[in-house]
Coordinates of C-alpha atoms in Angstrom, one line a residue:
X176 CA -69.3 6.0 91.4
X177 CA -67.9 9.4 90.4
X178 CA -65.2 10.5 88.1
X179 CA -61.6 9.5 88.5
X180 CA -58.9 12.0 88.4
X181 CA -57.3 11.9 85.0
X182 CA -54.1 13.7 85.9
X183 CA -51.3 11.3 85.4
X184 CA -47.7 12.6 85.4
X185 CA -44.7 10.5 84.8
X186 CA -42.9 9.9 88.1
X187 CA -39.6 9.3 86.3
X188 CA -36.9 11.6 87.7
X189 CA -33.6 12.5 86.2
X190 CA -32.4 9.0 87.0
X191 CA -35.0 7.5 84.7
X192 CA -34.1 9.6 81.7
X193 CA -30.5 10.6 82.1
X194 CA -28.1 8.9 79.6
X195 CA -24.4 9.0 79.4
X196 CA -22.7 11.4 76.9
X197 CA -21.5 8.3 75.0
X198 CA -25.1 7.2 74.6
X199 CA -26.3 10.6 73.6
X200 CA -23.8 10.7 70.8
X201 CA -24.2 7.1 69.6
X202 CA -24.7 6.8 65.9
X203 CA -28.1 5.3 65.0
X204 CA -26.4 3.6 62.0
X205 CA -24.1 1.7 64.3
X206 CA -26.8 -0.3 66.1
X207 CA -28.7 -3.2 64.6
X208 CA -32.4 -3.2 63.9
X209 CA -34.9 -4.5 66.4
X210 CA -35.8 -7.4 64.1
X211 CA -32.1 -8.4 63.5
X212 CA -31.7 -8.7 67.3
X213 CA -34.9 -10.7 67.7
X214 CA -34.0 -13.0 64.9
X215 CA -30.9 -14.1 66.8
X216 CA -33.0 -15.3 69.7
X217 CA -34.3 -18.8 69.9
X218 CA -36.4 -19.5 66.7
X219 CA -40.1 -20.3 67.3
X220 CA -43.6 -19.8 66.1
X221 CA -43.9 -16.6 68.2
X222 CA -41.3 -14.9 66.0
X223 CA -43.2 -15.6 62.8
X224 CA -45.1 -12.5 63.6
X225 CA -42.1 -10.3 62.8
X226 CA -41.8 -8.7 59.4
X227 CA -39.1 -6.4 57.9
X228 CA -41.2 -4.5 55.4
X229 CA -43.4 -1.4 55.1
X230 CA -46.6 -1.9 57.1
X231 CA -48.6 0.2 54.5
X232 CA -48.1 -2.7 52.1
X233 CA -50.5 -4.7 54.3
X234 CA -52.4 -2.2 56.4
X235 CA -54.1 1.2 55.8
X236 CA -53.4 3.4 58.7
X237 CA -56.4 5.4 59.6
X238 CA -54.6 8.6 60.7
X239 CA -57.7 10.4 61.9
X240 CA -58.5 7.6 64.4
X241 CA -56.1 8.1 67.3
X242 CA -56.9 5.5 70.0
X243 CA -54.4 6.7 72.6
X244 CA -50.9 7.6 73.4
X245 CA -48.6 5.1 75.1
X246 CA -45.2 5.8 76.7
X247 CA -43.3 5.4 73.5
X248 CA -45.7 6.4 70.7
X249 CA -49.2 7.0 69.5
X250 CA -51.8 4.3 68.8
X251 CA -53.9 4.5 65.6
X252 CA -56.7 2.4 64.2
X253 CA -55.7 0.5 61.0
X254 CA -57.4 -1.8 58.5
X255 CA -56.0 -4.9 56.8
X256 CA -56.2 -4.2 53.0
X257 CA -56.9 -7.8 52.1
X258 CA -59.3 -8.9 54.9
X259 CA -60.8 -5.6 56.2
X260 CA -59.8 -6.6 59.7
X261 CA -59.5 -3.7 62.1
X262 CA -56.4 -3.5 64.3
X263 CA -54.6 -1.1 66.6
X264 CA -51.1 0.0 65.5
X265 CA -48.6 1.6 67.8
X266 CA -45.7 3.4 66.1
X267 CA -42.3 3.5 67.8
X268 CA -39.9 5.9 66.0
X269 CA -36.4 4.6 65.7
X270 CA -34.9 7.9 64.3
X271 CA -32.3 9.8 66.3
X272 CA -32.4 7.5 69.3
X273 CA -29.4 7.2 71.5
X274 CA -28.4 3.7 72.6
X275 CA -30.3 3.7 75.9
X276 CA -33.6 4.8 74.3
X277 CA -33.2 2.2 71.6
X278 CA -32.7 -0.5 74.2
X279 CA -35.9 0.7 75.9
X280 CA -37.8 0.4 72.6
X281 CA -36.3 -3.0 71.9
X282 CA -37.2 -4.1 75.4
X283 CA -40.8 -3.2 74.9
X284 CA -41.1 -5.1 71.6
X285 CA -39.3 -8.2 73.1
X286 CA -41.5 -8.3 76.2
X287 CA -44.7 -7.9 74.2
X288 CA -43.7 -10.7 71.9
X289 CA -43.2 -13.0 74.9
X290 CA -46.6 -12.2 76.6
X291 CA -49.5 -14.5 75.8
X292 CA -52.5 -14.4 78.2
X293 CA -56.3 -13.9 77.9
X294 CA -56.1 -10.7 79.9
X295 CA -53.2 -9.2 78.0
X296 CA -53.9 -7.3 74.7
X297 CA -52.8 -9.6 71.9
X298 CA -49.7 -8.6 69.8
X299 CA -50.5 -9.8 66.3
X300 CA -47.5 -8.7 64.2
X301 CA -44.4 -6.5 64.3
X302 CA -43.2 -4.5 61.3
X303 CA -40.0 -2.6 61.0
X304 CA -38.9 -0.1 58.3
X305 CA -35.9 2.2 58.3
X306 CA -37.5 4.8 60.6
X307 CA -39.9 3.0 62.9
X308 CA -41.2 -0.2 64.5
X309 CA -45.0 -0.8 64.3
X310 CA -46.8 -3.0 66.8
X311 CA -50.0 -4.4 65.3
X312 CA -52.3 -5.3 68.2
X313 CA -55.9 -6.4 68.5
X314 CA -58.2 -3.5 68.5
X315 CA -59.8 -3.4 72.0
X316 CA -63.1 -1.6 71.1
X317 CA -64.6 -1.7 74.6
X318 CA -64.2 1.3 76.8
X319 CA -61.5 1.9 79.4
X320 CA -62.1 0.2 82.7
X321 CA -63.4 3.1 84.8
X322 CA -65.5 4.5 81.9
X323 CA -67.1 1.1 81.3
X324 CA -68.0 0.5 85.0
X325 CA -69.1 4.1 85.6
X326 CA -71.5 3.9 82.6
X327 CA -73.3 0.8 84.1
X328 CA -76.7 1.6 85.6
X329 CA -75.8 -0.6 88.6
X330 CA -72.2 -0.9 89.7
X331 CA -71.1 -2.2 93.0
X332 CA -68.5 -4.2 94.8
X333 CA -69.2 -7.4 92.9
X334 CA -68.4 -5.7 89.6
X335 CA -65.2 -4.2 91.0
X336 CA -64.1 -7.6 92.5
X337 CA -64.7 -9.4 89.3
X338 CA -62.6 -7.0 87.2
X339 CA -60.0 -7.0 89.9
X340 CA -59.6 -10.8 89.6
X341 CA -58.9 -10.3 85.9
X342 CA -56.3 -7.7 86.7
X343 CA -54.6 -9.9 89.3
X344 CA -54.6 -12.8 86.8
X345 CA -52.8 -10.7 84.2
X346 CA -50.3 -9.3 86.7
X347 CA -49.6 -12.7 88.3
X348 CA -49.0 -14.1 84.8
X349 CA -46.5 -11.3 84.0
X350 CA -44.7 -11.8 87.3
X351 CA -44.6 -15.5 86.7
X352 CA -42.8 -14.7 83.4
X353 CA -40.4 -12.4 85.4
X354 CA -42.0 -9.3 83.8
X355 CA -42.9 -6.3 85.9
X356 CA -45.3 -3.8 84.2
X357 CA -44.3 -0.7 86.3
X358 CA -47.1 1.5 85.0
X359 CA -50.4 0.0 86.0
X360 CA -53.2 2.6 86.0
X361 CA -56.9 2.8 85.0
X362 CA -56.0 4.0 81.5
X363 CA -54.0 0.8 80.8
X364 CA -56.9 -1.5 81.3
X365 CA -59.4 -1.7 78.5
X366 CA -62.2 -4.1 77.4
X367 CA -61.7 -6.3 74.4
X368 CA -65.1 -5.3 73.0
X369 CA -68.5 -3.8 74.0
X370 CA -70.2 -7.1 74.8
X371 CA -71.4 -7.7 78.4
X372 CA -68.9 -10.4 79.2
X373 CA -66.0 -9.0 77.3
X374 CA -62.6 -9.7 79.0
X375 CA -60.4 -7.0 80.4
X376 CA -57.0 -6.4 78.6
X377 CA -53.8 -5.0 79.9
X378 CA -52.0 -2.6 77.5
X379 CA -48.8 -0.5 77.1
X380 CA -45.6 -2.2 78.2
X381 CA -43.4 0.8 77.6
X382 CA -42.1 0.8 81.2
X383 CA -42.0 -2.9 81.6
X384 CA -38.9 -4.8 82.6
X385 CA -37.6 -8.3 82.8
X386 CA -36.5 -8.7 86.4
X387 CA -34.3 -11.2 88.3
X388 CA -35.5 -12.6 91.6
X389 CA -33.8 -11.1 94.6
X390 CA -32.3 -8.4 92.5
X391 CA -34.1 -5.0 93.1
X392 CA -35.0 -2.7 90.3
X393 CA -33.9 0.9 90.7
X394 CA -35.3 3.1 87.8
X395 CA -38.1 5.4 88.9
X396 CA -40.9 4.7 86.4
X397 CA -44.6 5.1 86.8
X398 CA -47.4 7.6 87.2
X399 CA -47.6 9.6 90.4
X400 CA -51.1 8.6 91.6
X401 CA -50.3 4.9 91.2
X402 CA -46.6 4.6 92.0
X403 CA -45.5 2.6 95.0
X404 CA -43.4 4.3 97.7
X405 CA -40.5 1.9 97.3
X406 CA -40.2 2.9 93.6
X407 CA -39.8 6.5 94.7
X408 CA -37.0 5.3 97.1
X409 CA -35.2 3.7 94.2
X410 CA -35.2 0.0 95.2
X411 CA -38.2 -2.2 94.6
X412 CA -39.4 -5.5 93.2
X413 CA -42.5 -6.7 91.3
X414 CA -44.8 -6.1 94.2
X415 CA -44.9 -2.4 93.1
X416 CA -47.5 -3.6 90.6
X417 CA -49.6 -5.0 93.4
X418 CA -49.6 -1.6 95.1
X419 CA -50.8 0.0 91.9
X420 CA -53.7 -2.4 91.7
X421 CA -54.6 -1.4 95.3
X422 CA -54.8 2.2 94.1
X423 CA -56.9 1.2 91.2
X424 CA -59.4 -0.7 93.3
X425 CA -59.6 2.2 95.8
X426 CA -60.5 4.5 92.9
X427 CA -63.0 2.1 91.4
X428 CA -64.9 2.0 94.7
X429 CA -64.6 5.7 95.7
X430 CA -64.0 7.6 92.5
X431 CA -60.9 9.4 94.0
X432 CA -57.3 8.4 94.5
X433 CA -56.1 7.3 97.9
X434 CA -53.1 9.7 97.8
X435 CA -54.2 13.1 96.5
X436 CA -52.6 16.6 96.3
X437 CA -52.7 19.7 94.2
X438 CA -49.1 19.3 92.9
X439 CA -47.0 16.3 91.9
X440 CA -44.7 17.1 94.9
X441 CA -47.7 16.8 97.3
X442 CA -49.0 13.6 95.8
X443 CA -45.5 12.0 95.9
X444 CA -45.1 13.1 99.6
X445 CA -48.5 11.5 100.4
X446 CA -47.5 8.3 98.6
X447 CA -44.3 8.1 100.6
X448 CA -46.1 8.4 103.9
X449 CA -48.6 5.7 102.8
X450 CA -51.4 7.1 104.8
X451 CA -55.0 6.9 103.4
X452 CA -58.5 6.7 104.8
X453 CA -61.9 5.2 104.2
X454 CA -63.7 8.3 105.4
X455 CA -66.6 10.0 103.7
X456 CA -70.0 9.1 102.3
X457 CA -68.6 7.1 99.4
X458 CA -67.2 4.5 101.8
X459 CA -70.3 4.2 104.0
X460 CA -71.7 1.3 102.1
X461 CA -68.5 -0.5 101.2
X462 CA -67.8 -3.8 103.0
X463 CA -65.1 -4.4 105.5
X464 CA -63.8 -7.2 103.2
X465 CA -63.2 -4.6 100.4
X466 CA -61.4 -2.3 102.8
X467 CA -59.3 -5.2 104.1
X468 CA -58.4 -6.1 100.6
X469 CA -57.3 -2.6 99.7
X470 CA -55.4 -2.2 103.0
X471 CA -53.4 -5.4 102.3
X472 CA -52.4 -4.2 98.8
X473 CA -51.5 -0.7 100.0
X474 CA -49.2 -2.1 102.7
X475 CA -46.3 0.3 102.7
X476 CA -43.8 -2.5 103.5
X477 CA -43.6 -4.6 100.3
X478 CA -42.4 -7.7 102.2
X479 CA -45.8 -7.6 104.0
X480 CA -47.8 -7.0 100.8
X481 CA -49.4 -10.0 99.2
X482 CA -48.3 -11.3 95.8
X483 CA -50.8 -11.0 92.9
X484 CA -51.7 -14.7 93.4
X485 CA -52.1 -14.3 97.1
X486 CA -54.3 -11.3 96.6
X487 CA -56.6 -13.2 94.2
X488 CA -57.4 -15.6 97.1
X489 CA -58.6 -12.8 99.4
X490 CA -62.1 -13.2 100.8
X491 CA -63.3 -10.1 99.0
X492 CA -62.3 -11.6 95.6
X493 CA -63.4 -15.2 96.2
X494 CA -66.8 -14.3 97.7
X495 CA -67.7 -12.1 94.7
X496 CA -66.8 -14.5 91.9
X497 CA -69.9 -15.6 90.0
X498 CA -70.4 -19.3 89.1
X499 CA -73.1 -19.6 86.5
X500 CA -74.6 -22.6 84.7
X501 CA -74.2 -23.4 81.0
X502 CA -77.1 -24.1 78.7
X503 CA -77.1 -27.8 79.4
X504 CA -77.2 -27.2 83.2
X505 CA -73.6 -27.9 84.0
X506 CA -71.6 -25.8 86.3
X507 CA -69.8 -23.1 84.4
X508 CA -66.6 -24.2 86.1
X509 CA -66.7 -27.5 84.3
X510 CA -64.6 -28.0 81.2
X511 CA -66.3 -28.5 77.8
X512 CA -65.6 -32.1 76.7
X513 CA -65.5 -31.0 73.1
X514 CA -62.6 -28.7 73.8
X515 CA -60.6 -31.6 75.4
X516 CA -61.5 -33.9 72.5
X517 CA -60.3 -31.2 70.1
X518 CA -57.0 -31.0 72.0
X519 CA -56.5 -34.7 71.6
X520 CA -57.5 -34.6 67.9
X521 CA -54.9 -31.8 67.4
X522 CA -52.2 -33.9 68.9
X523 CA -52.7 -36.5 66.3
X524 CA -52.2 -34.2 63.3
X525 CA -49.0 -34.0 61.2
X526 CA -46.4 -31.6 62.5
X527 CA -46.7 -29.1 59.6
X528 CA -50.5 -28.8 60.3
X529 CA -49.9 -28.2 64.0
X530 CA -47.2 -25.6 63.4
X531 CA -49.4 -23.8 60.8
X532 CA -52.3 -23.6 63.3
X533 CA -49.9 -22.2 65.9
X534 CA -48.8 -19.5 63.5
X535 CA -52.4 -18.6 62.7
X536 CA -53.4 -18.6 66.4
X537 CA -50.7 -16.1 67.3
X538 CA -51.8 -13.7 64.6
X539 CA -55.5 -13.8 65.4
X540 CA -57.3 -11.3 67.6
X541 CA -59.7 -12.7 70.1
X542 CA -62.8 -11.5 68.3
X543 CA -61.9 -13.6 65.3
X544 CA -62.3 -16.8 67.3
X545 CA -65.7 -18.5 66.8
X546 CA -66.3 -18.7 70.6
X547 CA -65.0 -17.5 73.9
X548 CA -62.3 -19.8 75.0
X549 CA -60.8 -17.8 77.8
X550 CA -63.0 -19.7 80.4
X551 CA -61.8 -23.1 79.2
X552 CA -58.2 -22.0 79.3
X553 CA -58.4 -20.7 82.8
X554 CA -60.3 -23.8 84.0
X555 CA -57.3 -25.9 82.8
X556 CA -54.9 -23.5 84.4
X557 CA -55.5 -25.0 87.8
X558 CA -52.6 -23.3 89.6
X559 CA -53.4 -19.8 88.3
X560 CA -50.0 -19.3 86.6
X561 CA -51.5 -18.1 83.3
X562 CA -50.4 -21.3 81.5
X563 CA -51.5 -24.9 81.5
X564 CA -49.2 -27.3 83.2
X565 CA -49.0 -31.1 82.6
X566 CA -50.8 -32.0 85.9
X567 CA -53.8 -29.7 85.0
X568 CA -54.3 -31.1 81.5
X569 CA -53.7 -34.7 82.7
X570 CA -56.3 -34.2 85.5
X571 CA -58.9 -32.9 83.0
X572 CA -58.3 -35.6 80.4
X573 CA -58.5 -38.4 82.9
X574 CA -61.6 -36.9 84.6
X575 CA -63.7 -36.1 81.5
X576 CA -62.4 -38.5 78.8
X577 CA -60.9 -41.3 80.8
X578 CA -57.5 -40.8 79.1
X579 CA -54.6 -42.7 80.7
X580 CA -51.6 -40.9 82.0
X581 CA -49.2 -41.8 79.2
X582 CA -51.6 -40.6 76.5
X583 CA -52.2 -37.4 78.4
X584 CA -48.5 -36.8 78.5
X585 CA -48.2 -37.4 74.8
X586 CA -51.1 -34.9 74.1
X587 CA -49.4 -32.3 76.3
X588 CA -46.1 -32.6 74.5
X589 CA -47.8 -32.1 71.1
X590 CA -49.6 -29.0 72.4
X591 CA -46.5 -27.5 74.0
X592 CA -45.2 -25.9 70.8
X593 CA -42.6 -23.8 72.5
X594 CA -41.1 -26.8 74.4
X595 CA -41.0 -25.0 77.8
X596 CA -43.1 -27.6 79.7
X597 CA -46.2 -25.4 79.7
X598 CA -49.0 -24.6 77.3
X599 CA -49.4 -20.9 76.6
X600 CA -52.7 -19.3 75.6
X601 CA -52.0 -19.2 71.9
X602 CA -50.8 -22.8 71.9
X603 CA -54.1 -23.7 73.4
X604 CA -56.0 -21.6 70.8
X605 CA -54.1 -23.3 68.0
X606 CA -55.4 -26.7 69.1
X607 CA -58.9 -25.4 69.5
X608 CA -58.8 -23.9 66.0
X609 CA -58.5 -27.4 64.4
X610 CA -62.3 -27.9 64.8
X611 CA -63.3 -24.3 64.8
X612 CA -61.6 -22.7 61.8
X613 CA -62.5 -23.2 58.2
X614 CA -59.0 -23.3 56.7
X615 CA -59.3 -21.2 53.6
X616 CA -56.8 -20.2 50.9
X617 CA -55.8 -16.9 52.6
X618 CA -54.7 -18.6 55.8
X619 CA -52.8 -21.3 53.9
X620 CA -51.1 -18.9 51.6
X621 CA -50.1 -16.6 54.5
X622 CA -48.5 -19.5 56.5
X623 CA -46.8 -20.9 53.3
X624 CA -45.2 -17.5 52.6
X625 CA -43.9 -17.3 56.2
X626 CA -42.3 -20.7 56.0
X627 CA -41.0 -20.2 52.4
X628 CA -38.2 -18.0 53.9
X629 CA -36.1 -17.7 50.7
X630 CA -39.2 -17.2 48.4
X631 CA -38.4 -20.2 46.1
X632 CA -41.9 -21.4 46.0
X633 CA -41.0 -24.4 48.2
X634 CA -40.5 -25.2 51.9
X635 CA -37.2 -27.0 52.7
X636 CA -35.9 -28.4 56.0
X637 CA -33.6 -25.4 56.2
X638 CA -36.6 -23.0 55.9
X639 CA -38.3 -24.8 58.8
X640 CA -35.1 -24.7 60.8
X641 CA -34.8 -20.9 60.4
X642 CA -38.4 -20.5 61.7
X643 CA -38.9 -23.4 64.1
X644 CA -35.4 -24.3 65.2
X645 CA -33.9 -27.8 64.7
X646 CA -37.0 -29.5 65.9
X647 CA -40.7 -28.9 66.6
X648 CA -42.4 -30.7 69.5
X649 CA -39.6 -33.3 69.5
X650 CA -39.8 -33.9 65.7
X651 CA -36.8 -32.9 63.6
X652 CA -37.5 -30.5 60.8
X653 CA -36.2 -33.1 58.3
X654 CA -38.9 -35.4 59.6
X655 CA -41.6 -32.7 59.3
X656 CA -40.7 -32.4 55.6
X657 CA -40.8 -36.1 55.1
X658 CA -44.2 -36.4 56.7
X659 CA -45.9 -34.4 53.9
X660 CA -43.3 -34.7 51.1
X661 CA -45.9 -36.7 49.0
X662 CA -43.8 -36.2 45.8
X663 CA -40.7 -37.5 47.5
X664 CA -38.4 -34.8 46.3
X665 CA -37.1 -33.5 49.6
X666 CA -39.2 -30.3 49.7
X667 CA -42.8 -29.2 50.2
X668 CA -44.6 -27.3 47.3
X669 CA -47.8 -25.4 47.7
X670 CA -50.0 -28.4 46.6
X671 CA -48.4 -30.6 49.2
X672 CA -48.8 -27.9 51.8
X673 CA -52.5 -27.6 51.0
X674 CA -52.9 -31.3 51.4
X675 CA -51.0 -31.4 54.7
X676 CA -53.2 -28.7 56.1
X677 CA -56.5 -30.0 54.9
X678 CA -56.3 -33.8 55.1
X679 CA -58.5 -35.4 57.7
X680 CA -56.2 -38.3 58.5
X681 CA -55.1 -38.6 62.1
X682 CA -51.9 -40.3 61.2
X683 CA -48.4 -39.1 62.1
X684 CA -45.7 -41.2 60.6
X685 CA -42.9 -40.4 62.9
X686 CA -39.6 -42.2 63.1
X687 CA -40.1 -42.9 66.7
X688 CA -43.1 -45.1 65.9
X689 CA -41.2 -47.3 63.4
X690 CA -39.8 -50.7 64.2
X691 CA -36.1 -49.9 65.0
X692 CA -35.0 -53.1 63.3
X693 CA -36.5 -52.1 60.0
X694 CA -35.9 -48.3 60.3
X695 CA -36.1 -46.0 57.3
X696 CA -37.0 -48.7 54.8
X697 CA -40.2 -49.5 56.7
X698 CA -41.0 -45.8 57.0
X699 CA -40.6 -45.2 53.3
X700 CA -42.9 -48.2 52.5
X701 CA -45.6 -46.7 54.8
X702 CA -45.3 -43.4 53.1
X703 CA -45.4 -44.8 49.7
X704 CA -48.9 -46.2 50.4
X705 CA -50.2 -42.7 50.9
X706 CA -48.1 -41.2 48.2
X707 CA -49.5 -43.6 45.5
X708 CA -52.9 -41.8 45.5
X709 CA -52.2 -38.5 47.3
X710 CA -49.9 -37.3 44.5
X711 CA -52.7 -37.8 42.0
X712 CA -55.1 -35.9 44.3
X713 CA -53.0 -32.8 44.3
X714 CA -52.2 -32.9 40.6
X715 CA -55.6 -33.8 39.1
X716 CA -58.0 -31.4 40.5
X717 CA -61.0 -31.1 38.1
X718 CA -63.2 -29.0 40.3
X719 CA -63.4 -27.9 44.0
X720 CA -66.0 -30.6 44.6
X721 CA -64.7 -33.5 42.5
X722 CA -61.1 -34.6 43.0
X723 CA -60.1 -37.5 40.8
X724 CA -57.9 -39.9 42.8
X725 CA -57.9 -42.9 40.5
X726 CA -60.4 -44.5 38.2
X727 CA -63.5 -45.6 40.2
X728 CA -62.5 -43.7 43.4
X729 CA -63.5 -40.3 44.5
X730 CA -62.2 -38.1 47.3
X731 CA -65.1 -36.0 48.7
X732 CA -64.1 -32.7 50.3
X733 CA -65.4 -31.8 53.7
X734 CA -68.6 -30.0 54.1
X735 CA -68.6 -26.2 54.0
X736 CA -67.7 -24.8 57.4
X737 CA -65.6 -27.7 58.5
X738 CA -61.9 -27.8 58.6
X739 CA -61.5 -28.0 54.8
X740 CA -59.8 -26.1 52.0
X741 CA -62.2 -23.9 50.1
X742 CA -60.8 -23.1 46.7
X743 CA -63.4 -20.4 46.2
X744 CA -62.4 -18.8 49.5
X745 CA -66.1 -18.5 50.5

């Protein structure tokens, strides 16, 4: 389809970079660190990815492998010293920054920590040392969008429409979270890996902003070929991102930008006029539907421009979506029953186990998952918001499993780890991991260390409160400790933690399930039944395959590959 023009110049004018003299002379020592600021926000599993330590203790930075340069720093390939896992690391220098630039940096980190969608590059961890903040992201090893499509032997409108749908999904999700990207361009869309059906990922949130509805943004950020005319005029809303997608699609189908020029000034002037054409041999074979789609997105008046969700329902998109059949002959749009069964099973685990799986899911890259779960997530996201709502999950559970409404609501509440009445992508993955992840010693130790905040070798209710808040999915942190405090000493040691994460029981002894007339006494009697043999199980391990519980009884560990603790870490 031809080569796209790679010239991309920041459209930010003096208004985008000018700082007050007070800002320029602000002392870097007077401001707090990025992590100190984030630690004051609402606690939650998302923030367990934050570390205040030298990243080189955990990762080897491969300095000769520069993956790219974002708005605020370079991106390098790195390798986890313990696991060998390859990641991408973006370094954001915090040295000699005035207050305004520091706020921009902190804004990028905070926004990225919040985002959680199949078509957004996953942020795995954040490290801060005295001179920098490092963003550890999944390494997207596929090519950039245009390069990948141009390298295909056959590339047509169907290919372009399918990737455009993924772009619109990501942008609609961001807008639904009140986040405007403000620098959408071909270079900021990459493939997760080199496989044929690899998902597209949105990267680089250096210019992103949390916006308020009906309150225009004013800073001129972007790249000249892709910037919307209203951005250049200094008053715009999130639909500036939709314009940029229109430019990208035009370039995908023609190989040239809709608004050209030999200088930045010429390009900007052409963008302001908003005039473009579909003339030339490249457009001869392009459908009217494609041209209609592009025209709607490049509507100069943003009030007449569709939202990302509205654009995804355009005829050109819907007519080019492929519906395939799975191996058992079912429509690919159907939801896998085993996934729904796994969600229900997850909801019946103890709270510590669910929280631990949530922490693991947030720090896992997509290629570590045993199968592609993006399709299942999007099938449950029936309103296209980028999250799963109660009505979507309830509809699926009732249709495929015959679950009643009350039980579906209970399952939803246990999956909604953030407590915001929607299930985010990593919360969905956490539930799926229950039946797909062999819980080995490394995972257990990593989660234990994150929860053992004061490094005493034990997890207390106060430790959990500092990480999760006062409660988790409606269960108090004191109750979370009691659920797995098999030794009845008010804290969780490592052996108890192992047991909590690897036991197969689907029993959750929560106070809300206890007869209110008998209260705590009944609860303690119920717990003592388990404690009478569980304490022996964690203390009298004779071998990984032979756990003595009491004379004449044996506790057989799960088979290799299932959700069981492997002491040999095989």
